[in-house]
PDB file of C-alpha atoms in Angstrom:
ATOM      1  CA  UNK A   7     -13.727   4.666  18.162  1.00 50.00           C
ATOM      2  CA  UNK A   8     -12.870   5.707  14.563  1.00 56.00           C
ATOM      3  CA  UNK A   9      -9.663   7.563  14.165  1.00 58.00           C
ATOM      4  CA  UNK A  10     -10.680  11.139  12.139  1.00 57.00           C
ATOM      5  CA  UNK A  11      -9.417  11.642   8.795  1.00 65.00           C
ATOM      6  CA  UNK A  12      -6.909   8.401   8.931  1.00 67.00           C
ATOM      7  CA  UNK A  13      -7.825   7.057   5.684  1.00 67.00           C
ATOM      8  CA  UNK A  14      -7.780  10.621   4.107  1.00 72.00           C
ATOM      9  CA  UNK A  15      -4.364  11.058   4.974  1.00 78.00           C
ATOM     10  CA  UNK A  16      -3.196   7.428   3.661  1.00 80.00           C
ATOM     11  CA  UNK A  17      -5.679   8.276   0.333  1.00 78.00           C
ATOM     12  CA  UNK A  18      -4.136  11.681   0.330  1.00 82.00           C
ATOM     13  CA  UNK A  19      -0.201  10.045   0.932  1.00 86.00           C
ATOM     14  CA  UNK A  20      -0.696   7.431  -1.566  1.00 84.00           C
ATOM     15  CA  UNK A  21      -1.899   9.870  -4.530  1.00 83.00           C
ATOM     16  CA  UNK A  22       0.652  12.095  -4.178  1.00 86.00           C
ATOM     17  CA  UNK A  23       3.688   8.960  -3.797  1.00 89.00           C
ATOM     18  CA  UNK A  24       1.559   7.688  -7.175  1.00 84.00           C
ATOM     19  CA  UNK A  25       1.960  11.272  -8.860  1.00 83.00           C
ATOM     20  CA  UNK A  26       5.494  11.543  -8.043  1.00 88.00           C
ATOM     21  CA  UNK A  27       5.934   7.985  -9.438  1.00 87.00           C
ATOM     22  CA  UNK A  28       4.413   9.171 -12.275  1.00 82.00           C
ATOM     23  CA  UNK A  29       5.449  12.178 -13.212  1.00 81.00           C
ATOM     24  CA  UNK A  30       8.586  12.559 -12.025  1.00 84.00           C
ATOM     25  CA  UNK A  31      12.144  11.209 -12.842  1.00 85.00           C
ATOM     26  CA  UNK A  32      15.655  10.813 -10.705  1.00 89.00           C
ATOM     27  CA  UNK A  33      16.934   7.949  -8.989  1.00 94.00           C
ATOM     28  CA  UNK A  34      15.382   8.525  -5.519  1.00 93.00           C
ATOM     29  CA  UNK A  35      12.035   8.081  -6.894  1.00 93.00           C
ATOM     30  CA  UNK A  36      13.257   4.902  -8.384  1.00 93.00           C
ATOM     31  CA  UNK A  37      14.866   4.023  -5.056  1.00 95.00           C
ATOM     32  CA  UNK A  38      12.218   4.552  -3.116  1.00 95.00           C
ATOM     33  CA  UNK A  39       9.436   3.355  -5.212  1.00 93.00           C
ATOM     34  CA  UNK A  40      11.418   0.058  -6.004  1.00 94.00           C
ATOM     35  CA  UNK A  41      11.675   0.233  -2.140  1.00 94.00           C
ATOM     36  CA  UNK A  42       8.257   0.127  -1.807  1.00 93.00           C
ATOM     37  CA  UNK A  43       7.260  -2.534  -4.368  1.00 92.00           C
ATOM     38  CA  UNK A  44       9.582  -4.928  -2.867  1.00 92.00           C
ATOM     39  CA  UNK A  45       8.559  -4.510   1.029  1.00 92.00           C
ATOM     40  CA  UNK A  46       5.544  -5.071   0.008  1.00 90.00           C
ATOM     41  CA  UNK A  47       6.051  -8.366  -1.910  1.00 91.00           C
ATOM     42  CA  UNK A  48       8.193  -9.325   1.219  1.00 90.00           C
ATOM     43  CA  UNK A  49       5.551  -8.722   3.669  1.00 90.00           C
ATOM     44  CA  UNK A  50       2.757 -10.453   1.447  1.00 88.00           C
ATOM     45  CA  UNK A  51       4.855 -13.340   0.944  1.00 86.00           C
ATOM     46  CA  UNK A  52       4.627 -13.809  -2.750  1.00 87.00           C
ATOM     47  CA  UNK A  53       7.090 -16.508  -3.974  1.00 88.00           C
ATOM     48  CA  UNK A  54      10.216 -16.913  -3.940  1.00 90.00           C
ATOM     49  CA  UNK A  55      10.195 -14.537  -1.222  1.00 87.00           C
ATOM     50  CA  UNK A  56       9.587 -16.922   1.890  1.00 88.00           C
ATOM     51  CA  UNK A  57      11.773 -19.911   0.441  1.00 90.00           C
ATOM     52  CA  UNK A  58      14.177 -17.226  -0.187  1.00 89.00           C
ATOM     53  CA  UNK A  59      14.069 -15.934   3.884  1.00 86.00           C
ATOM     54  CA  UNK A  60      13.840 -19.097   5.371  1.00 87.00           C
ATOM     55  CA  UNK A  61      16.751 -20.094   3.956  1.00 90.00           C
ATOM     56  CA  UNK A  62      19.016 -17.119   4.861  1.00 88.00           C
ATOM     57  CA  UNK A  63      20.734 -18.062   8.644  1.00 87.00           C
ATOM     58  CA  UNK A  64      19.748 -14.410   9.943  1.00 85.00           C
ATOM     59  CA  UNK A  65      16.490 -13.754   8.115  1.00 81.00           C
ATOM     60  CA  UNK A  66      14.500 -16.749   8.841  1.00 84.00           C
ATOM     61  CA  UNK A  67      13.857 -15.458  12.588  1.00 86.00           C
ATOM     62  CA  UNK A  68      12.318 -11.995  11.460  1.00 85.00           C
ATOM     63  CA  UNK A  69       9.453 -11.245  10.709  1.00 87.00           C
ATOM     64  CA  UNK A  70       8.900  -9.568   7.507  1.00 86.00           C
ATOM     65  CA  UNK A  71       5.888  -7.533   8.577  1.00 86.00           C
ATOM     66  CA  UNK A  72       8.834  -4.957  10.559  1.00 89.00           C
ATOM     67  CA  UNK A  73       9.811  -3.868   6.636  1.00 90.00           C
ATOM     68  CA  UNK A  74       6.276  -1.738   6.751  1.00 91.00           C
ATOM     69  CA  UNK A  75       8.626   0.840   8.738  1.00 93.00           C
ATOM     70  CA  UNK A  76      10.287   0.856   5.312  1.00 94.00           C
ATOM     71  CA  UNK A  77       7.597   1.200   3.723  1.00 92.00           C
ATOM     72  CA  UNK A  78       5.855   3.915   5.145  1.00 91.00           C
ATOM     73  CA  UNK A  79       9.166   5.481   5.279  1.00 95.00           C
ATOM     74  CA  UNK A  80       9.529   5.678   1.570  1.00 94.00           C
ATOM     75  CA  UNK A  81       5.859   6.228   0.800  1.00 93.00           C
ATOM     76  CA  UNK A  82       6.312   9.420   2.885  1.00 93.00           C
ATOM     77  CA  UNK A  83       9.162  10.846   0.837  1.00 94.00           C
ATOM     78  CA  UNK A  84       7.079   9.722  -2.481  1.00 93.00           C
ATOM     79  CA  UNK A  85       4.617  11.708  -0.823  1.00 92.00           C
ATOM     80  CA  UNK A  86       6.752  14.732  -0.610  1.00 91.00           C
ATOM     81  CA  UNK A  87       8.464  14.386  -3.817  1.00 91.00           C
ATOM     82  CA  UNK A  88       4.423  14.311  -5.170  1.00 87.00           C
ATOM     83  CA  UNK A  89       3.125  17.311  -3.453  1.00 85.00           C
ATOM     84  CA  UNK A  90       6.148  19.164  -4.812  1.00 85.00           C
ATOM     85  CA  UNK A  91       5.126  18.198  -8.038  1.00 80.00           C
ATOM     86  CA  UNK A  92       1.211  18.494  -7.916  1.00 77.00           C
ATOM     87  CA  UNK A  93       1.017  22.400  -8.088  1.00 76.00           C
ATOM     88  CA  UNK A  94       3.033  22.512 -11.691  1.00 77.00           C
ATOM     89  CA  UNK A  95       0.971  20.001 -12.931  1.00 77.00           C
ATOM     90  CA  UNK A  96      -1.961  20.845 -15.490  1.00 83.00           C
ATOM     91  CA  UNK A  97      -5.587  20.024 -14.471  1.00 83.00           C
ATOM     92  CA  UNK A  98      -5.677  17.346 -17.491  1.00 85.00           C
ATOM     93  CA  UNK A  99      -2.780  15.891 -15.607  1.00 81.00           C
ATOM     94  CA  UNK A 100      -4.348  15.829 -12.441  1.00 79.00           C
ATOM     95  CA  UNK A 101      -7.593  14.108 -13.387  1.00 83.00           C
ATOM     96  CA  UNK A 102      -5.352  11.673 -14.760  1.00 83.00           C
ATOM     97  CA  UNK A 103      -3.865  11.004 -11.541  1.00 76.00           C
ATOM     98  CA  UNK A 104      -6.980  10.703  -9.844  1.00 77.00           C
ATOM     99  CA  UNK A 105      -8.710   8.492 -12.479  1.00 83.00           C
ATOM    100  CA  UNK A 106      -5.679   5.882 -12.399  1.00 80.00           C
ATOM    101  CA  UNK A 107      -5.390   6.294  -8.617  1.00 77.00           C
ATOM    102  CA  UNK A 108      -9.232   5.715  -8.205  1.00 79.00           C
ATOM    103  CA  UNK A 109      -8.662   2.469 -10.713  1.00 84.00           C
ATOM    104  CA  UNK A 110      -5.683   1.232  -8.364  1.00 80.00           C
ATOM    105  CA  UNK A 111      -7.803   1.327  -5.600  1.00 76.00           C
ATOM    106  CA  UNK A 112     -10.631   0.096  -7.369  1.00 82.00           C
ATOM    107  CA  UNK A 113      -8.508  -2.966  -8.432  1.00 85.00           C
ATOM    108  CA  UNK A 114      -6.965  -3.607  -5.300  1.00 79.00           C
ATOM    109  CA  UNK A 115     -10.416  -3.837  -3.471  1.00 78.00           C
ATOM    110  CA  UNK A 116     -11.674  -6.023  -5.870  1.00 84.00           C
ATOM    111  CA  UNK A 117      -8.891  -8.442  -5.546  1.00 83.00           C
ATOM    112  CA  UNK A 118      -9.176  -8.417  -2.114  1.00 78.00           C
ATOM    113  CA  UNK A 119     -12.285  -9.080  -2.048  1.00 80.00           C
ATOM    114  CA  UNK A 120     -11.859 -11.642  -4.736  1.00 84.00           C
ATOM    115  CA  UNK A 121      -8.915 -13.472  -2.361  1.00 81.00           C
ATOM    116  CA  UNK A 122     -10.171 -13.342   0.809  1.00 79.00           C
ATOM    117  CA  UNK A 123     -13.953 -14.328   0.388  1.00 84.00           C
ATOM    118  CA  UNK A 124     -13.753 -18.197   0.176  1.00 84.00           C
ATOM    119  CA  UNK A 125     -12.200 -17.615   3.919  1.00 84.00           C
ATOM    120  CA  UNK A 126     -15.232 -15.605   5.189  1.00 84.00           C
ATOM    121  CA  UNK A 127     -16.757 -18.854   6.220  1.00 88.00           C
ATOM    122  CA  UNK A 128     -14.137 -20.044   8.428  1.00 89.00           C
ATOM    123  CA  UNK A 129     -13.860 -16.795  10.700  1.00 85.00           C
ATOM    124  CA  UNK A 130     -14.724 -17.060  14.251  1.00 88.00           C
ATOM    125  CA  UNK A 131     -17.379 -14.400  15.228  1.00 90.00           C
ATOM    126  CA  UNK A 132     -14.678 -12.326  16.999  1.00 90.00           C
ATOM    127  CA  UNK A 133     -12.636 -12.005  13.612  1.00 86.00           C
ATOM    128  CA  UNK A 134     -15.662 -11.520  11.375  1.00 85.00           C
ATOM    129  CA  UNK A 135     -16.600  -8.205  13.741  1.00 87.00           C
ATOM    130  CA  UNK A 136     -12.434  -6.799  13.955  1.00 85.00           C
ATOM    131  CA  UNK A 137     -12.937  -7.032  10.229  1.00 79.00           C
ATOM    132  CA  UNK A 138     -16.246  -5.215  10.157  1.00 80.00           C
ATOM    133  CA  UNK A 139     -15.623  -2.423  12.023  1.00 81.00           C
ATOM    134  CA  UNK A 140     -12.385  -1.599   9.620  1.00 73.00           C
ATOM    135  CA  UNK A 141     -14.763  -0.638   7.002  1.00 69.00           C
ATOM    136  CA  UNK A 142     -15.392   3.373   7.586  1.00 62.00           C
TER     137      UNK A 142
END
């Protein structure tokens, strides 16, 4: 069963942490946008990041995918700190935001498409139809 309006809300929560980003200045957008930026390379295991926690005593038995809590965390107050924002923007400002936001997203699909399509292949049947029905 398809959960209503769940990737509105995440479209809606990651435009508004992008506009706050954006368009606004003070160290807890830094915080919490650097926060962001590096959970996420954590989770996805770019390098060094893995070398790095496996070789720290305490780290190496967690798994990273527990910092999305952070993440979602600080996306939220991005979030807020946007839609405090949005209504003094100008409407030249906000079709900026949603051009640049539709290019992220744009981007990112592309590249994930790009990444995970020489795996396709290898997918049991199971997999191939969890992944299917993801796509709204």
């Amino acid at each position: 069963m398809k959960k209503p309006f769940l990737l509105e809300v995440i479209a809606l929560v990651l435009i508004l942490a992008l506009a706050a980003a954006l368009f606004r200045r003070g160290r807890l957008v830094r915080l919490h946008a650097i926060g962001v930026l590096g959970c996420l390379y954590v989770i996805w295991g770019l390098p060094p990041a893995p070398v790095l926690l496996a070789s720290i005593p305490l780290l190496n038995s967690i798994n990273p995918t527990r910092l999305l809590l952070f993440v979602c965390f600080s996306a939220s107050v991005l979030a807020g700190l946007g839609l405090d924002i949005m209504e003094n923007l100008r409407k030249t400002d906000r079709i900026l935001l949603a051009s640049i936001a539709a290019l992220a997203a744009s981007v990112a699909l592309f590249w994930l498409w790009a990444a995970f399509k020489p795996y396709w292949p290898q997918l049991f049947a199971e997999e191939k139809r969890f992944l299917l029905l993801q796509i709204p």
